[in-house]
DNA sequence: TGTACATCAGTGAACGCGCGTTCACTGATGTAC
DNA sequence: TGTACATCAGTGAACGCGCGTTCACTGATGTAC
């Protein structure tokens, strides 16, 4: 077989990880199979030993990227609840910063992959929707870690949705303006940071003013 | 020349209008020159009699689409200030509705073209940034039609930015979830509508609860 | 444990296809006299 | 006003190129005995 089983699955994961960055940076369509394989250190013919199609890779990559992101979010939410009250706020501020804006390949896919999900549809959109639900669940825990009834659960969920709307809207606009009007782009980030739902809110929300 | 001058400029505008819809619906990359010309009723060879490149068409189309959108926004803002207090709120609610979500070709380009601006860069991004500034200016008029000093002007501008963040974040996420999780998609729209900046706000903001 | 053989990840060249762009050609229009 | 001619928007075929995908081939690995 030429390549040990263990190495094969490592290589497969390398392709997914490479695609994960490339898709977030350039978009699913703009990142070609040959490019991805080259970046991952292979010739492009071998791609189809691992995946039946580019679409299948895209769907699995979206899944994989959200799995990572949800883990990161969980860490922040748990740290915030357990003695590091600034943890989540700091993470969100970093996301809504020029660094976060200019490094989409390192950041949460909720923003970057939204348009790809909308335009690609099918398995990619399904993976995005599942990932988004997972992100939502984790963020809702932050607003209410133990909702006592259905209305309370819905409220925390809506709070999480509002938070994600602001994050995605802010980062999307900041990236759209990035090169052409850097000043306005940073103003958008500043407004988004300042108006993050959860700020200036009473009891239930442990989010601190930063 | 085969075609009267007047018809030539009409044809040119037809191409731009066709591109405007197609770019908002499918994205700039996904809408090919041959497709556009066919949809506009021409063979694709003639494209280069009107535009030096697809990129030039894209930039001009972004410009043209924002010109239209800014006019629409101005109408709403003026109507709201002059005896139709629900006008803008109704417009925003329509944008953040399933109909608005499913008809990006009819809607404001601030959301649809943001990712194209970010990924295409160059002239397209420049045109987007200019259009965005114009939209911002009109929306700021709504929050404070006649700011008395610089801080007041900045405040109304930031209010407008916050409004656009919510609109773009809401519509982007709703479109990303559209087919895969319609229920969640509509929930996102509902939360965005409910939390639009300007709602539940004191004096300066004429936005009404809807 | 050693040998013979089937497997299949990776290679590198090739496939058809659609992309943005170019080009020779056309003929009604606009212009010059 | 009428005639001769240059212009150039639109046509339709073609260009090179990069895309996703296919394929014959390879050789170390995993398996069967």
PDB file of N, CA and C in Angstrom, chain A residues 25-68:
ATOM      1  N   UNK A  25     -10.327  31.657   4.472  1.00  0.00           N
ATOM      2  CA  UNK A  25      -9.599  32.816   3.938  1.00  0.00           C
ATOM      3  C   UNK A  25     -10.122  33.263   2.578  1.00  0.00           C
ATOM      4  N   UNK A  26     -10.342  32.286   1.688  1.00  0.00           N
ATOM      5  CA  UNK A  26     -10.635  32.644   0.298  1.00  0.00           C
ATOM      6  C   UNK A  26     -12.036  32.274  -0.143  1.00  0.00           C
ATOM      7  N   UNK A  27     -12.747  31.474   0.647  1.00  0.00           N
ATOM      8  CA  UNK A  27     -14.051  30.980   0.238  1.00  0.00           C
ATOM      9  C   UNK A  27     -13.930  29.608  -0.400  1.00  0.00           C
ATOM     10  N   UNK A  28     -15.006  28.842  -0.354  1.00  0.00           N
ATOM     11  CA  UNK A  28     -14.977  27.460  -0.842  1.00  0.00           C
ATOM     12  C   UNK A  28     -14.710  27.409  -2.348  1.00  0.00           C
ATOM     13  N   UNK A  29     -15.393  28.251  -3.104  1.00  0.00           N
ATOM     14  CA  UNK A  29     -15.238  28.214  -4.560  1.00  0.00           C
ATOM     15  C   UNK A  29     -13.839  28.599  -5.012  1.00  0.00           C
ATOM     16  N   UNK A  30     -13.292  29.613  -4.330  1.00  0.00           N
ATOM     17  CA  UNK A  30     -12.007  30.161  -4.770  1.00  0.00           C
ATOM     18  C   UNK A  30     -10.829  29.257  -4.423  1.00  0.00           C
ATOM     19  N   UNK A  31     -11.020  28.334  -3.508  1.00  0.00           N
ATOM     20  CA  UNK A  31      -9.935  27.429  -3.129  1.00  0.00           C
ATOM     21  C   UNK A  31     -10.053  26.138  -3.935  1.00  0.00           C
ATOM     22  N   UNK A  32      -9.179  25.968  -4.926  1.00  0.00           N
ATOM     23  CA  UNK A  32      -9.251  24.820  -5.825  1.00  0.00           C
ATOM     24  C   UNK A  32      -8.637  23.552  -5.237  1.00  0.00           C
ATOM     25  N   UNK A  33      -9.088  22.423  -5.726  1.00  0.00           N
ATOM     26  CA  UNK A  33      -8.590  21.123  -5.252  1.00  0.00           C
ATOM     27  C   UNK A  33      -7.079  21.013  -5.445  1.00  0.00           C
ATOM     28  N   UNK A  34      -6.590  21.409  -6.606  1.00  0.00           N
ATOM     29  CA  UNK A  34      -5.153  21.313  -6.875  1.00  0.00           C
ATOM     30  C   UNK A  34      -4.353  22.191  -5.914  1.00  0.00           C
ATOM     31  N   UNK A  35      -4.828  23.402  -5.697  1.00  0.00           N
ATOM     32  CA  UNK A  35      -4.188  24.305  -4.731  1.00  0.00           C
ATOM     33  C   UNK A  35      -4.123  23.668  -3.349  1.00  0.00           C
ATOM     34  N   UNK A  36      -5.272  23.199  -2.896  1.00  0.00           N
ATOM     35  CA  UNK A  36      -5.359  22.622  -1.547  1.00  0.00           C
ATOM     36  C   UNK A  36      -4.370  21.476  -1.377  1.00  0.00           C
ATOM     37  N   UNK A  37      -4.347  20.576  -2.350  1.00  0.00           N
ATOM     38  CA  UNK A  37      -3.463  19.412  -2.259  1.00  0.00           C
ATOM     39  C   UNK A  37      -2.006  19.850  -2.253  1.00  0.00           C
ATOM     40  N   UNK A  38      -1.681  20.839  -3.052  1.00  0.00           N
ATOM     41  CA  UNK A  38      -0.316  21.350  -3.079  1.00  0.00           C
ATOM     42  C   UNK A  38       0.056  21.958  -1.722  1.00  0.00           C
ATOM     43  N   UNK A  39      -0.842  22.785  -1.195  1.00  0.00           N
ATOM     44  CA  UNK A  39      -0.609  23.401   0.119  1.00  0.00           C
ATOM     45  C   UNK A  39      -0.465  22.342   1.208  1.00  0.00           C
ATOM     46  N   UNK A  40      -1.203  21.244   1.033  1.00  0.00           N
ATOM     47  CA  UNK A  40      -1.133  20.168   2.036  1.00  0.00           C
ATOM     48  C   UNK A  40       0.106  19.294   1.824  1.00  0.00           C
ATOM     49  N   UNK A  41       0.799  19.500   0.706  1.00  0.00           N
ATOM     50  CA  UNK A  41       2.031  18.759   0.448  1.00  0.00           C
ATOM     51  C   UNK A  41       1.864  17.522  -0.414  1.00  0.00           C
ATOM     52  N   UNK A  42       0.810  17.474  -1.236  1.00  0.00           N
ATOM     53  CA  UNK A  42       0.584  16.315  -2.091  1.00  0.00           C
ATOM     54  C   UNK A  42       0.365  16.737  -3.543  1.00  0.00           C
ATOM     55  N   UNK A  43       0.395  15.769  -4.431  1.00  0.00           N
ATOM     56  CA  UNK A  43      -0.034  16.026  -5.809  1.00  0.00           C
ATOM     57  C   UNK A  43      -1.554  15.854  -5.831  1.00  0.00           C
ATOM     58  N   UNK A  44      -2.193  16.550  -6.770  1.00  0.00           N
ATOM     59  CA  UNK A  44      -3.648  16.664  -6.636  1.00  0.00           C
ATOM     60  C   UNK A  44      -4.415  15.415  -7.034  1.00  0.00           C
ATOM     61  N   UNK A  45      -3.758  14.516  -7.761  1.00  0.00           N
ATOM     62  CA  UNK A  45      -4.446  13.293  -8.186  1.00  0.00           C
ATOM     63  C   UNK A  45      -4.957  12.457  -7.022  1.00  0.00           C
ATOM     64  N   UNK A  46      -4.217  12.485  -5.927  1.00  0.00           N
ATOM     65  CA  UNK A  46      -4.558  11.639  -4.786  1.00  0.00           C
ATOM     66  C   UNK A  46      -5.775  12.072  -3.998  1.00  0.00           C
ATOM     67  N   UNK A  47      -6.268  13.255  -4.335  1.00  0.00           N
ATOM     68  CA  UNK A  47      -7.407  13.802  -3.593  1.00  0.00           C
ATOM     69  C   UNK A  47      -8.550  12.798  -3.487  1.00  0.00           C
ATOM     70  N   UNK A  48      -8.807  12.116  -4.621  1.00  0.00           N
ATOM     71  CA  UNK A  48      -9.998  11.270  -4.683  1.00  0.00           C
ATOM     72  C   UNK A  48      -9.810   9.907  -4.019  1.00  0.00           C
ATOM     73  N   UNK A  49      -8.609   9.665  -3.484  1.00  0.00           N
ATOM     74  CA  UNK A  49      -8.437   8.517  -2.606  1.00  0.00           C
ATOM     75  C   UNK A  49      -9.055   8.797  -1.229  1.00  0.00           C
ATOM     76  N   UNK A  50      -9.211  10.099  -0.919  1.00  0.00           N
ATOM     77  CA  UNK A  50      -9.719  10.470   0.404  1.00  0.00           C
ATOM     78  C   UNK A  50     -11.166  10.951   0.396  1.00  0.00           C
ATOM     79  N   UNK A  51     -11.552  11.631  -0.696  1.00  0.00           N
ATOM     80  CA  UNK A  51     -12.888  12.221  -0.749  1.00  0.00           C
ATOM     81  C   UNK A  51     -13.531  11.954  -2.110  1.00  0.00           C
ATOM     82  N   UNK A  52     -14.835  11.674  -2.114  1.00  0.00           N
ATOM     83  CA  UNK A  52     -15.522  11.409  -3.376  1.00  0.00           C
ATOM     84  C   UNK A  52     -15.663  12.648  -4.260  1.00  0.00           C
ATOM     85  N   UNK A  53     -15.625  13.839  -3.657  1.00  0.00           N
ATOM     86  CA  UNK A  53     -15.775  15.068  -4.436  1.00  0.00           C
ATOM     87  C   UNK A  53     -15.331  16.264  -3.602  1.00  0.00           C
ATOM     88  N   UNK A  54     -15.156  17.393  -4.268  1.00  0.00           N
ATOM     89  CA  UNK A  54     -14.809  18.612  -3.541  1.00  0.00           C
ATOM     90  C   UNK A  54     -15.935  19.002  -2.595  1.00  0.00           C
ATOM     91  N   UNK A  55     -17.156  18.775  -3.038  1.00  0.00           N
ATOM     92  CA  UNK A  55     -18.305  19.110  -2.208  1.00  0.00           C
ATOM     93  C   UNK A  55     -18.282  18.317  -0.900  1.00  0.00           C
ATOM     94  N   UNK A  56     -17.909  17.039  -1.003  1.00  0.00           N
ATOM     95  CA  UNK A  56     -17.823  16.202   0.199  1.00  0.00           C
ATOM     96  C   UNK A  56     -16.745  16.732   1.139  1.00  0.00           C
ATOM     97  N   UNK A  57     -15.606  17.102   0.576  1.00  0.00           N
ATOM     98  CA  UNK A  57     -14.557  17.711   1.407  1.00  0.00           C
ATOM     99  C   UNK A  57     -15.079  18.975   2.073  1.00  0.00           C
ATOM    100  N   UNK A  58     -15.777  19.803   1.306  1.00  0.00           N
ATOM    101  CA  UNK A  58     -16.279  21.066   1.856  1.00  0.00           C
ATOM    102  C   UNK A  58     -17.197  20.802   3.042  1.00  0.00           C
ATOM    103  N   UNK A  59     -18.122  19.871   2.873  1.00  0.00           N
ATOM    104  CA  UNK A  59     -19.064  19.574   3.955  1.00  0.00           C
ATOM    105  C   UNK A  59     -18.317  19.065   5.189  1.00  0.00           C
ATOM    106  N   UNK A  60     -17.376  18.136   4.975  1.00  0.00           N
ATOM    107  CA  UNK A  60     -16.649  17.580   6.118  1.00  0.00           C
ATOM    108  C   UNK A  60     -15.761  18.639   6.770  1.00  0.00           C
ATOM    109  N   UNK A  61     -15.218  19.526   5.953  1.00  0.00           N
ATOM    110  CA  UNK A  61     -14.361  20.592   6.489  1.00  0.00           C
ATOM    111  C   UNK A  61     -15.167  21.572   7.336  1.00  0.00           C
ATOM    112  N   UNK A  62     -16.363  21.913   6.849  1.00  0.00           N
ATOM    113  CA  UNK A  62     -17.221  22.803   7.633  1.00  0.00           C
ATOM    114  C   UNK A  62     -17.516  22.159   8.985  1.00  0.00           C
ATOM    115  N   UNK A  63     -17.846  20.881   8.937  1.00  0.00           N
ATOM    116  CA  UNK A  63     -18.114  20.127  10.162  1.00  0.00           C
ATOM    117  C   UNK A  63     -16.920  20.186  11.106  1.00  0.00           C
ATOM    118  N   UNK A  64     -15.767  19.856  10.572  1.00  0.00           N
ATOM    119  CA  UNK A  64     -14.544  19.801  11.371  1.00  0.00           C
ATOM    120  C   UNK A  64     -14.190  21.160  11.957  1.00  0.00           C
ATOM    121  N   UNK A  65     -14.366  22.205  11.151  1.00  0.00           N
ATOM    122  CA  UNK A  65     -14.013  23.549  11.609  1.00  0.00           C
ATOM    123  C   UNK A  65     -14.927  23.995  12.740  1.00  0.00           C
ATOM    124  N   UNK A  66     -16.210  23.664  12.615  1.00  0.00           N
ATOM    125  CA  UNK A  66     -17.141  24.023  13.688  1.00  0.00           C
ATOM    126  C   UNK A  66     -16.857  23.220  14.954  1.00  0.00           C
ATOM    127  N   UNK A  67     -16.448  21.954  14.799  1.00  0.00           N
ATOM    128  CA  UNK A  67     -16.135  21.150  15.980  1.00  0.00           C
ATOM    129  C   UNK A  67     -15.039  21.843  16.786  1.00  0.00           C
ATOM    130  N   UNK A  68     -14.009  22.297  16.062  1.00  0.00           N
ATOM    131  CA  UNK A  68     -12.932  23.024  16.724  1.00  0.00           C
ATOM    132  C   UNK A  68     -13.443  24.315  17.373  1.00  0.00           C
TER     133      UNK A  68
END
